[in-house]
Amino acid sequence: MSKKPSDSKISEHKLIIGSGSKLAKAIAKNKWSSDLKNHPWYDSKYNTEKGGLQAHHIVTTESLDGHLWKLWREAYEYDINRANNGVMLPSSTIIACQVETHVHRSNHNRGLDYDTVLDKYWGGKAKPEEIPDEECEKLYSELRTYLKGVYKQISEIKKRAEKKYYCKSSKKKEFTEDLDDAAEDIVDKLNSFHWTLSRFGKDYAPSSKIGCGGGHIESEKKSREECPHRLNITRTGHAIRNKLGKVMEPKKLEAGS
C-alpha cells in the first residue's frame, strides 16, 4: 500500500482577528505609499507611525464577532483588517473639530444613528438645525446606536450566509465584496453625520458650532460651549499642520484611506 507524500498538506484559512495596528498598515499600503506621514491629518507634532491617527474598522469587530460570523469569516477567507474595511481618523478632538470629521476613541457603544430624526431637524430646511442633546439621550435609550446600525447594514449578508449562498466556490469571494459594499454605505452615513461614532459625534459636523468645545475631552464632562474656531473669531481658529507642512483641511472619508 503506497504512502501519501509526507509534504502533502491541506491549506486552511485561519480566522483573522481584528487589529487596529494591522488595519492601519493595510490602509497606509493601500493609499499612502505605506507611510501615514503622507496622510493629510497626520499631526506634525508627532514622529510616530500613526501621528495621532487611529484606524477605524468600518464594519466593526463587534458586529462580526458572533459565533456564526466567525465561522463565515474563516470559511470565506474574509480579512477584517483589509484596507477596504477601514478609515483613518484623528484621536484628537481639536483636529476632528478643525477637519470636521469624527473623533476616534476606543469603542463606539455611544455612537448614534440619527436616521429616524433627520426629517425633524434637517428635512426641507435651508440650514440644518442643531440636534439637541436631549434628542441624543432619547435615541440612545431606544438603542438607536452606531453598532445597531452596522448590524442592520449587514443583516442581508447574514441572511445570505445562513442560506449557504456563499458556499459555492463561485460565490465565495462575494462575501468579502458584499461586506466591502456595506462598508462604503456606512462611510456615506459617517460623511453625512447621519451616524456618529461617539456620544458627542454630532458636534463635529460642519453645521455644528460646538466642535471640540474648546477642549480635549470626549466624555460626559465635555463642554457644551461653542468652539471659537467654529465661530470664525479672528486669531482663535485651529491651524494645526500635517507632516507635509500644510494646514489640515476637511475632506470626505473614503473606505481604504
PDB file of C-alpha atoms in Angstrom:
ATOM      1  CA  MET A   1       0.000   0.000   0.000  1.00  0.00           C
ATOM      2  CA  SER A   2       1.526   3.290  -1.087  1.00  0.00           C
ATOM      3  CA  LYS A   3       2.059   6.056   1.414  1.00  0.00           C
ATOM      4  CA  LYS A   4       0.929   9.637   0.910  1.00  0.00           C
ATOM      5  CA  PRO A   5       3.752  12.084   0.372  1.00  0.00           C
ATOM      6  CA  SER A   6       4.871  13.499   3.718  1.00  0.00           C
ATOM      7  CA  ASP A   7       4.664  17.040   2.414  1.00  0.00           C
ATOM      8  CA  SER A   8       1.006  16.851   1.324  1.00  0.00           C
ATOM      9  CA  LYS A   9      -0.955  19.494   3.240  1.00  0.00           C
ATOM     10  CA  ILE A  10      -4.425  20.950   3.086  1.00  0.00           C
ATOM     11  CA  SER A  11      -4.349  24.736   3.007  1.00  0.00           C
ATOM     12  CA  GLU A  12      -6.623  26.205   5.662  1.00  0.00           C
ATOM     13  CA  HIS A  13      -7.587  29.845   6.142  1.00  0.00           C
ATOM     14  CA  LYS A  14      -7.465  30.847   9.793  1.00  0.00           C
ATOM     15  CA  LEU A  15      -9.767  33.366  11.420  1.00  0.00           C
ATOM     16  CA  ILE A  16      -8.203  36.830  11.266  1.00  0.00           C
ATOM     17  CA  ILE A  17      -8.640  38.766  14.493  1.00  0.00           C
ATOM     18  CA  GLY A  18      -9.425  42.479  14.305  1.00  0.00           C
ATOM     19  CA  SER A  19      -6.356  44.639  14.899  1.00  0.00           C
ATOM     20  CA  GLY A  20      -6.190  48.424  14.677  1.00  0.00           C
ATOM     21  CA  SER A  21      -2.461  48.279  14.031  1.00  0.00           C
ATOM     22  CA  LYS A  22      -2.797  45.800  11.143  1.00  0.00           C
ATOM     23  CA  LEU A  23      -5.675  47.788   9.686  1.00  0.00           C
ATOM     24  CA  ALA A  24      -3.580  50.969   9.814  1.00  0.00           C
ATOM     25  CA  LYS A  25      -0.750  49.233   7.951  1.00  0.00           C
ATOM     26  CA  ALA A  26      -3.170  47.961   5.301  1.00  0.00           C
ATOM     27  CA  ILE A  27      -4.614  51.450   4.785  1.00  0.00           C
ATOM     28  CA  ALA A  28      -1.139  53.006   4.641  1.00  0.00           C
ATOM     29  CA  LYS A  29      -0.105  50.500   1.974  1.00  0.00           C
ATOM     30  CA  ASN A  30      -3.335  50.949   0.030  1.00  0.00           C
ATOM     31  CA  LYS A  31      -3.471  54.742  -0.075  1.00  0.00           C
ATOM     32  CA  TRP A  32      -0.458  56.473   1.475  1.00  0.00           C
ATOM     33  CA  SER A  33       2.578  54.771  -0.074  1.00  0.00           C
ATOM     34  CA  SER A  34       2.953  52.646   3.091  1.00  0.00           C
ATOM     35  CA  ASP A  35       3.623  55.768   5.196  1.00  0.00           C
ATOM     36  CA  LEU A  36       0.859  57.504   7.165  1.00  0.00           C
ATOM     37  CA  LYS A  37       3.011  60.635   7.321  1.00  0.00           C
ATOM     38  CA  ASN A  38       1.548  61.277   3.875  1.00  0.00           C
ATOM     39  CA  HIS A  39      -1.969  61.383   5.338  1.00  0.00           C
ATOM     40  CA  PRO A  40      -3.358  64.959   5.383  1.00  0.00           C
ATOM     41  CA  TRP A  41      -4.439  64.553   9.025  1.00  0.00           C
ATOM     42  CA  TYR A  42      -1.131  63.231  10.391  1.00  0.00           C
ATOM     43  CA  ASP A  43      -0.244  65.630  13.233  1.00  0.00           C
ATOM     44  CA  SER A  44       3.114  67.326  12.588  1.00  0.00           C
ATOM     45  CA  LYS A  45       3.999  67.351  16.293  1.00  0.00           C
ATOM     46  CA  TYR A  46       4.466  63.568  16.140  1.00  0.00           C
ATOM     47  CA  ASN A  47       7.155  61.435  14.580  1.00  0.00           C
ATOM     48  CA  THR A  48       5.446  58.096  15.117  1.00  0.00           C
ATOM     49  CA  GLU A  49       3.875  55.504  12.838  1.00  0.00           C
ATOM     50  CA  LYS A  50       0.343  56.942  13.098  1.00  0.00           C
ATOM     51  CA  GLY A  51       0.849  60.576  14.115  1.00  0.00           C
ATOM     52  CA  GLY A  52      -2.243  60.777  16.305  1.00  0.00           C
ATOM     53  CA  LEU A  53      -4.398  58.921  13.786  1.00  0.00           C
ATOM     54  CA  GLN A  54      -6.293  55.740  14.625  1.00  0.00           C
ATOM     55  CA  ALA A  55      -7.619  53.071  12.274  1.00  0.00           C
ATOM     56  CA  HIS A  56     -11.367  52.521  12.455  1.00  0.00           C
ATOM     57  CA  HIS A  57     -12.957  49.226  11.394  1.00  0.00           C
ATOM     58  CA  ILE A  58     -15.987  50.432   9.424  1.00  0.00           C
ATOM     59  CA  VAL A  59     -17.827  47.130   9.758  1.00  0.00           C
ATOM     60  CA  THR A  60     -16.849  46.830  13.389  1.00  0.00           C
ATOM     61  CA  THR A  61     -15.125  43.913  15.050  1.00  0.00           C
ATOM     62  CA  GLU A  62     -18.069  43.740  17.478  1.00  0.00           C
ATOM     63  CA  SER A  63     -20.580  43.256  14.672  1.00  0.00           C
ATOM     64  CA  LEU A  64     -18.582  40.367  13.170  1.00  0.00           C
ATOM     65  CA  ASP A  65     -17.684  38.738  16.472  1.00  0.00           C
ATOM     66  CA  GLY A  66     -20.606  36.336  16.863  1.00  0.00           C
ATOM     67  CA  HIS A  67     -20.079  32.579  16.561  1.00  0.00           C
ATOM     68  CA  LEU A  68     -21.610  32.312  13.080  1.00  0.00           C
ATOM     69  CA  TRP A  69     -19.828  35.395  11.776  1.00  0.00           C
ATOM     70  CA  LYS A  70     -16.516  33.937  12.916  1.00  0.00           C
ATOM     71  CA  LEU A  71     -17.265  30.682  11.092  1.00  0.00           C
ATOM     72  CA  TRP A  72     -18.182  32.564   7.919  1.00  0.00           C
ATOM     73  CA  ARG A  73     -15.164  34.866   8.097  1.00  0.00           C
ATOM     74  CA  GLU A  74     -12.929  31.822   8.316  1.00  0.00           C
ATOM     75  CA  ALA A  75     -14.740  29.755   5.690  1.00  0.00           C
ATOM     76  CA  TYR A  76     -14.954  32.576   3.140  1.00  0.00           C
ATOM     77  CA  GLU A  77     -11.467  33.909   3.886  1.00  0.00           C
ATOM     78  CA  TYR A  78     -12.522  37.373   4.998  1.00  0.00           C
ATOM     79  CA  ASP A  79      -9.795  39.661   6.313  1.00  0.00           C
ATOM     80  CA  ILE A  80     -11.415  42.051   8.778  1.00  0.00           C
ATOM     81  CA  ASN A  81      -8.244  44.166   8.640  1.00  0.00           C
ATOM     82  CA  ARG A  82      -8.416  44.682   4.872  1.00  0.00           C
ATOM     83  CA  ALA A  83      -7.981  48.302   3.788  1.00  0.00           C
ATOM     84  CA  ASN A  84     -11.498  48.495   2.324  1.00  0.00           C
ATOM     85  CA  ASN A  85     -12.904  47.970   5.821  1.00  0.00           C
ATOM     86  CA  GLY A  86     -11.068  50.904   7.333  1.00  0.00           C
ATOM     87  CA  VAL A  87     -10.595  54.649   7.552  1.00  0.00           C
ATOM     88  CA  MET A  88      -8.003  56.659   9.442  1.00  0.00           C
ATOM     89  CA  LEU A  89      -9.486  59.123  11.930  1.00  0.00           C
ATOM     90  CA  PRO A  90      -7.972  61.641  14.343  1.00  0.00           C
ATOM     91  CA  SER A  91      -7.872  60.742  18.024  1.00  0.00           C
ATOM     92  CA  SER A  92      -7.604  64.458  18.839  1.00  0.00           C
ATOM     93  CA  THR A  93     -10.835  66.383  19.418  1.00  0.00           C
ATOM     94  CA  ILE A  94      -9.094  69.570  18.250  1.00  0.00           C
ATOM     95  CA  ILE A  95      -8.130  68.045  14.898  1.00  0.00           C
ATOM     96  CA  ALA A  96     -11.577  66.463  14.466  1.00  0.00           C
ATOM     97  CA  CYS A  97     -13.042  69.919  15.066  1.00  0.00           C
ATOM     98  CA  GLN A  98     -10.718  71.529  12.524  1.00  0.00           C
ATOM     99  CA  VAL A  99     -11.272  68.983   9.750  1.00  0.00           C
ATOM    100  CA  GLU A 100     -14.975  68.405  10.506  1.00  0.00           C
ATOM    101  CA  THR A 101     -14.835  64.663  10.993  1.00  0.00           C
ATOM    102  CA  HIS A 102     -15.371  62.041  13.679  1.00  0.00           C
ATOM    103  CA  VAL A 103     -13.007  61.669  16.605  1.00  0.00           C
ATOM    104  CA  HIS A 104     -11.855  58.087  17.234  1.00  0.00           C
ATOM    105  CA  ARG A 105     -11.723  56.973  20.854  1.00  0.00           C
ATOM    106  CA  SER A 106     -11.787  53.204  21.611  1.00  0.00           C
ATOM    107  CA  ASN A 107     -15.210  51.523  21.356  1.00  0.00           C
ATOM    108  CA  HIS A 108     -18.269  53.054  19.721  1.00  0.00           C
ATOM    109  CA  ASN A 109     -21.087  51.959  22.019  1.00  0.00           C
ATOM    110  CA  ARG A 110     -22.230  55.586  22.413  1.00  0.00           C
ATOM    111  CA  GLY A 111     -22.222  56.378  18.697  1.00  0.00           C
ATOM    112  CA  LEU A 112     -25.704  57.160  17.387  1.00  0.00           C
ATOM    113  CA  ASP A 113     -27.938  56.526  14.369  1.00  0.00           C
ATOM    114  CA  TYR A 114     -29.890  59.722  13.585  1.00  0.00           C
ATOM    115  CA  ASP A 115     -31.838  58.372  10.597  1.00  0.00           C
ATOM    116  CA  THR A 116     -35.194  58.479  12.421  1.00  0.00           C
ATOM    117  CA  VAL A 117     -34.950  62.177  13.355  1.00  0.00           C
ATOM    118  CA  LEU A 118     -33.398  63.643  10.197  1.00  0.00           C
ATOM    119  CA  ASP A 119     -36.658  64.990   8.776  1.00  0.00           C
ATOM    120  CA  LYS A 120     -37.476  66.660  12.080  1.00  0.00           C
ATOM    121  CA  TYR A 121     -34.285  68.722  12.163  1.00  0.00           C
ATOM    122  CA  TRP A 122     -32.886  68.728   8.636  1.00  0.00           C
ATOM    123  CA  GLY A 123     -35.693  67.902   6.222  1.00  0.00           C
ATOM    124  CA  GLY A 124     -36.573  70.645   3.743  1.00  0.00           C
ATOM    125  CA  LYS A 125     -34.625  73.305   5.616  1.00  0.00           C
ATOM    126  CA  ALA A 126     -32.134  75.684   4.050  1.00  0.00           C
ATOM    127  CA  LYS A 127     -29.952  75.400   7.149  1.00  0.00           C
ATOM    128  CA  PRO A 128     -29.935  72.216   9.272  1.00  0.00           C
ATOM    129  CA  GLU A 129     -30.923  72.666  12.908  1.00  0.00           C
ATOM    130  CA  GLU A 130     -28.650  71.572  15.733  1.00  0.00           C
ATOM    131  CA  ILE A 131     -29.912  68.285  17.162  1.00  0.00           C
ATOM    132  CA  PRO A 132     -30.336  68.862  20.924  1.00  0.00           C
ATOM    133  CA  ASP A 133     -28.545  66.692  23.470  1.00  0.00           C
ATOM    134  CA  GLU A 134     -31.920  65.578  24.849  1.00  0.00           C
ATOM    135  CA  GLU A 135     -32.757  64.017  21.493  1.00  0.00           C
ATOM    136  CA  CYS A 136     -29.442  62.156  21.584  1.00  0.00           C
ATOM    137  CA  GLU A 137     -30.230  60.704  25.000  1.00  0.00           C
ATOM    138  CA  LYS A 138     -33.629  59.603  23.710  1.00  0.00           C
ATOM    139  CA  LEU A 139     -32.038  57.877  20.714  1.00  0.00           C
ATOM    140  CA  TYR A 140     -29.543  56.136  22.986  1.00  0.00           C
ATOM    141  CA  SER A 141     -32.310  54.940  25.309  1.00  0.00           C
ATOM    142  CA  GLU A 142     -34.062  53.494  22.246  1.00  0.00           C
ATOM    143  CA  LEU A 143     -30.819  51.713  21.274  1.00  0.00           C
ATOM    144  CA  ARG A 144     -30.577  53.637  18.002  1.00  0.00           C
ATOM    145  CA  THR A 145     -26.817  53.346  18.030  1.00  0.00           C
ATOM    146  CA  TYR A 146     -23.989  53.132  15.523  1.00  0.00           C
ATOM    147  CA  LEU A 147     -23.394  49.479  16.395  1.00  0.00           C
ATOM    148  CA  LYS A 148     -27.069  48.603  15.885  1.00  0.00           C
ATOM    149  CA  GLY A 149     -26.941  50.470  12.582  1.00  0.00           C
ATOM    150  CA  VAL A 150     -23.986  48.377  11.437  1.00  0.00           C
ATOM    151  CA  TYR A 151     -25.829  45.178  12.400  1.00  0.00           C
ATOM    152  CA  LYS A 152     -28.761  46.359  10.279  1.00  0.00           C
ATOM    153  CA  GLN A 153     -26.455  47.232   7.376  1.00  0.00           C
ATOM    154  CA  ILE A 154     -25.026  43.707   7.233  1.00  0.00           C
ATOM    155  CA  SER A 155     -28.270  41.862   8.004  1.00  0.00           C
ATOM    156  CA  GLU A 156     -28.858  40.861   4.358  1.00  0.00           C
ATOM    157  CA  ILE A 157     -25.346  39.387   4.187  1.00  0.00           C
ATOM    158  CA  LYS A 158     -26.167  37.381   7.295  1.00  0.00           C
ATOM    159  CA  LYS A 159     -29.354  36.055   5.680  1.00  0.00           C
ATOM    160  CA  ARG A 160     -27.417  35.050   2.562  1.00  0.00           C
ATOM    161  CA  ALA A 161     -24.793  33.278   4.629  1.00  0.00           C
ATOM    162  CA  GLU A 162     -27.449  31.430   6.638  1.00  0.00           C
ATOM    163  CA  LYS A 163     -28.928  30.188   3.356  1.00  0.00           C
ATOM    164  CA  LYS A 164     -25.444  28.989   2.324  1.00  0.00           C
ATOM    165  CA  TYR A 165     -25.359  31.377  -0.643  1.00  0.00           C
ATOM    166  CA  TYR A 166     -21.585  31.845  -0.340  1.00  0.00           C
ATOM    167  CA  CYS A 167     -20.810  28.121  -0.057  1.00  0.00           C
ATOM    168  CA  LYS A 168     -20.357  27.654  -3.802  1.00  0.00           C
ATOM    169  CA  SER A 169     -16.778  28.286  -4.836  1.00  0.00           C
ATOM    170  CA  SER A 170     -18.003  30.737  -7.495  1.00  0.00           C
ATOM    171  CA  LYS A 171     -19.797  32.795  -4.818  1.00  0.00           C
ATOM    172  CA  LYS A 172     -17.179  32.640  -2.067  1.00  0.00           C
ATOM    173  CA  LYS A 173     -15.485  35.940  -2.930  1.00  0.00           C
ATOM    174  CA  GLU A 174     -18.853  37.717  -2.886  1.00  0.00           C
ATOM    175  CA  PHE A 175     -18.839  37.504   0.914  1.00  0.00           C
ATOM    176  CA  THR A 176     -15.909  39.929   1.005  1.00  0.00           C
ATOM    177  CA  GLU A 177     -17.362  42.027  -1.822  1.00  0.00           C
ATOM    178  CA  ASP A 178     -20.698  42.370  -0.019  1.00  0.00           C
ATOM    179  CA  LEU A 179     -19.006  43.429   3.221  1.00  0.00           C
ATOM    180  CA  ASP A 180     -16.940  45.960   1.249  1.00  0.00           C
ATOM    181  CA  ASP A 181     -20.169  47.365  -0.213  1.00  0.00           C
ATOM    182  CA  ALA A 182     -21.654  47.598   3.283  1.00  0.00           C
ATOM    183  CA  ALA A 183     -18.536  49.445   4.463  1.00  0.00           C
ATOM    184  CA  GLU A 184     -18.915  52.018   1.677  1.00  0.00           C
ATOM    185  CA  ASP A 185     -22.561  52.594   2.610  1.00  0.00           C
ATOM    186  CA  ILE A 186     -21.569  53.093   6.246  1.00  0.00           C
ATOM    187  CA  VAL A 187     -18.900  55.619   5.248  1.00  0.00           C
ATOM    188  CA  ASP A 188     -21.610  57.579   3.422  1.00  0.00           C
ATOM    189  CA  LYS A 189     -23.570  57.673   6.695  1.00  0.00           C
ATOM    190  CA  LEU A 190     -20.494  58.916   8.546  1.00  0.00           C
ATOM    191  CA  ASN A 191     -19.734  61.596   5.961  1.00  0.00           C
ATOM    192  CA  SER A 192     -23.265  62.968   6.250  1.00  0.00           C
ATOM    193  CA  PHE A 193     -23.186  62.632  10.066  1.00  0.00           C
ATOM    194  CA  HIS A 194     -26.373  60.588   9.893  1.00  0.00           C
ATOM    195  CA  TRP A 195     -24.355  58.182  12.048  1.00  0.00           C
ATOM    196  CA  THR A 196     -21.708  59.072  14.614  1.00  0.00           C
ATOM    197  CA  LEU A 197     -19.000  57.111  16.411  1.00  0.00           C
ATOM    198  CA  SER A 198     -19.211  58.821  19.795  1.00  0.00           C
ATOM    199  CA  ARG A 199     -21.740  60.354  22.179  1.00  0.00           C
ATOM    200  CA  PHE A 200     -20.886  63.878  21.023  1.00  0.00           C
ATOM    201  CA  GLY A 201     -20.047  62.971  17.442  1.00  0.00           C
ATOM    202  CA  LYS A 202     -22.666  65.356  16.064  1.00  0.00           C
ATOM    203  CA  ASP A 203     -20.641  68.254  17.495  1.00  0.00           C
ATOM    204  CA  TYR A 204     -18.045  67.797  14.748  1.00  0.00           C
ATOM    205  CA  ALA A 205     -20.489  68.093  11.848  1.00  0.00           C
ATOM    206  CA  PRO A 206     -19.835  71.149   9.635  1.00  0.00           C
ATOM    207  CA  SER A 207     -23.141  72.700  10.736  1.00  0.00           C
ATOM    208  CA  SER A 208     -22.372  72.491  14.477  1.00  0.00           C
ATOM    209  CA  LYS A 209     -20.921  75.419  16.428  1.00  0.00           C
ATOM    210  CA  ILE A 210     -19.705  73.265  19.331  1.00  0.00           C
ATOM    211  CA  GLY A 211     -16.964  71.232  17.663  1.00  0.00           C
ATOM    212  CA  CYS A 212     -14.417  70.323  20.319  1.00  0.00           C
ATOM    213  CA  GLY A 213     -15.985  72.774  22.773  1.00  0.00           C
ATOM    214  CA  GLY A 214     -12.564  74.373  23.121  1.00  0.00           C
ATOM    215  CA  GLY A 215     -11.065  71.327  24.831  1.00  0.00           C
ATOM    216  CA  HIS A 216      -9.715  67.795  24.582  1.00  0.00           C
ATOM    217  CA  ILE A 217     -12.482  65.954  26.436  1.00  0.00           C
ATOM    218  CA  GLU A 218     -14.805  63.497  24.695  1.00  0.00           C
ATOM    219  CA  SER A 219     -16.912  62.265  27.609  1.00  0.00           C
ATOM    220  CA  GLU A 220     -19.879  63.319  29.732  1.00  0.00           C
ATOM    221  CA  LYS A 221     -17.685  66.142  31.081  1.00  0.00           C
ATOM    222  CA  LYS A 222     -17.253  67.687  27.645  1.00  0.00           C
ATOM    223  CA  SER A 223     -18.028  71.400  27.474  1.00  0.00           C
ATOM    224  CA  ARG A 224     -21.190  72.332  25.596  1.00  0.00           C
ATOM    225  CA  GLU A 225     -19.751  75.760  24.819  1.00  0.00           C
ATOM    226  CA  GLU A 226     -19.276  76.804  21.212  1.00  0.00           C
ATOM    227  CA  CYS A 227     -15.705  76.490  19.950  1.00  0.00           C
ATOM    228  CA  PRO A 228     -14.167  79.833  18.849  1.00  0.00           C
ATOM    229  CA  HIS A 229     -12.846  78.049  15.738  1.00  0.00           C
ATOM    230  CA  ARG A 230     -16.402  77.259  14.686  1.00  0.00           C
ATOM    231  CA  LEU A 231     -17.448  80.873  15.241  1.00  0.00           C
ATOM    232  CA  ASN A 232     -14.684  82.152  12.937  1.00  0.00           C
ATOM    233  CA  ILE A 233     -13.363  84.526  15.588  1.00  0.00           C
ATOM    234  CA  THR A 234     -10.148  86.158  14.366  1.00  0.00           C
ATOM    235  CA  ARG A 235      -6.921  84.576  15.641  1.00  0.00           C
ATOM    236  CA  THR A 236      -8.780  81.902  17.643  1.00  0.00           C
ATOM    237  CA  GLY A 237      -9.158  79.242  14.952  1.00  0.00           C
ATOM    238  CA  HIS A 238      -7.332  75.931  14.911  1.00  0.00           C
ATOM    239  CA  ALA A 239      -4.491  75.870  12.405  1.00  0.00           C
ATOM    240  CA  ILE A 240      -2.855  72.508  13.065  1.00  0.00           C
ATOM    241  CA  ARG A 241      -0.454  71.428  10.342  1.00  0.00           C
ATOM    242  CA  ASN A 242       0.225  67.981   8.960  1.00  0.00           C
ATOM    243  CA  LYS A 243       3.622  66.385   8.357  1.00  0.00           C
ATOM    244  CA  LEU A 244       3.696  67.905   4.874  1.00  0.00           C
ATOM    245  CA  GLY A 245       3.573  71.374   6.432  1.00  0.00           C
ATOM    246  CA  LYS A 246       0.048  72.170   5.273  1.00  0.00           C
ATOM    247  CA  VAL A 247      -2.834  73.340   7.463  1.00  0.00           C
ATOM    248  CA  MET A 248      -5.224  70.401   7.845  1.00  0.00           C
ATOM    249  CA  GLU A 249      -8.481  70.801   5.954  1.00  0.00           C
ATOM    250  CA  PRO A 250     -11.817  68.957   5.863  1.00  0.00           C
ATOM    251  CA  LYS A 251     -12.187  66.097   3.390  1.00  0.00           C
ATOM    252  CA  LYS A 252     -14.668  63.313   2.820  1.00  0.00           C
ATOM    253  CA  LEU A 253     -13.882  59.933   4.334  1.00  0.00           C
ATOM    254  CA  GLU A 254     -13.202  57.097   1.895  1.00  0.00           C
ATOM    255  CA  ALA A 255     -13.042  53.392   2.670  1.00  0.00           C
ATOM    256  CA  GLY A 256      -9.410  52.327   2.403  1.00  0.00           C
ATOM    257  CA  SER A 257      -7.931  55.708   3.286  1.00  0.00           C
TER     258      SER A 257
END
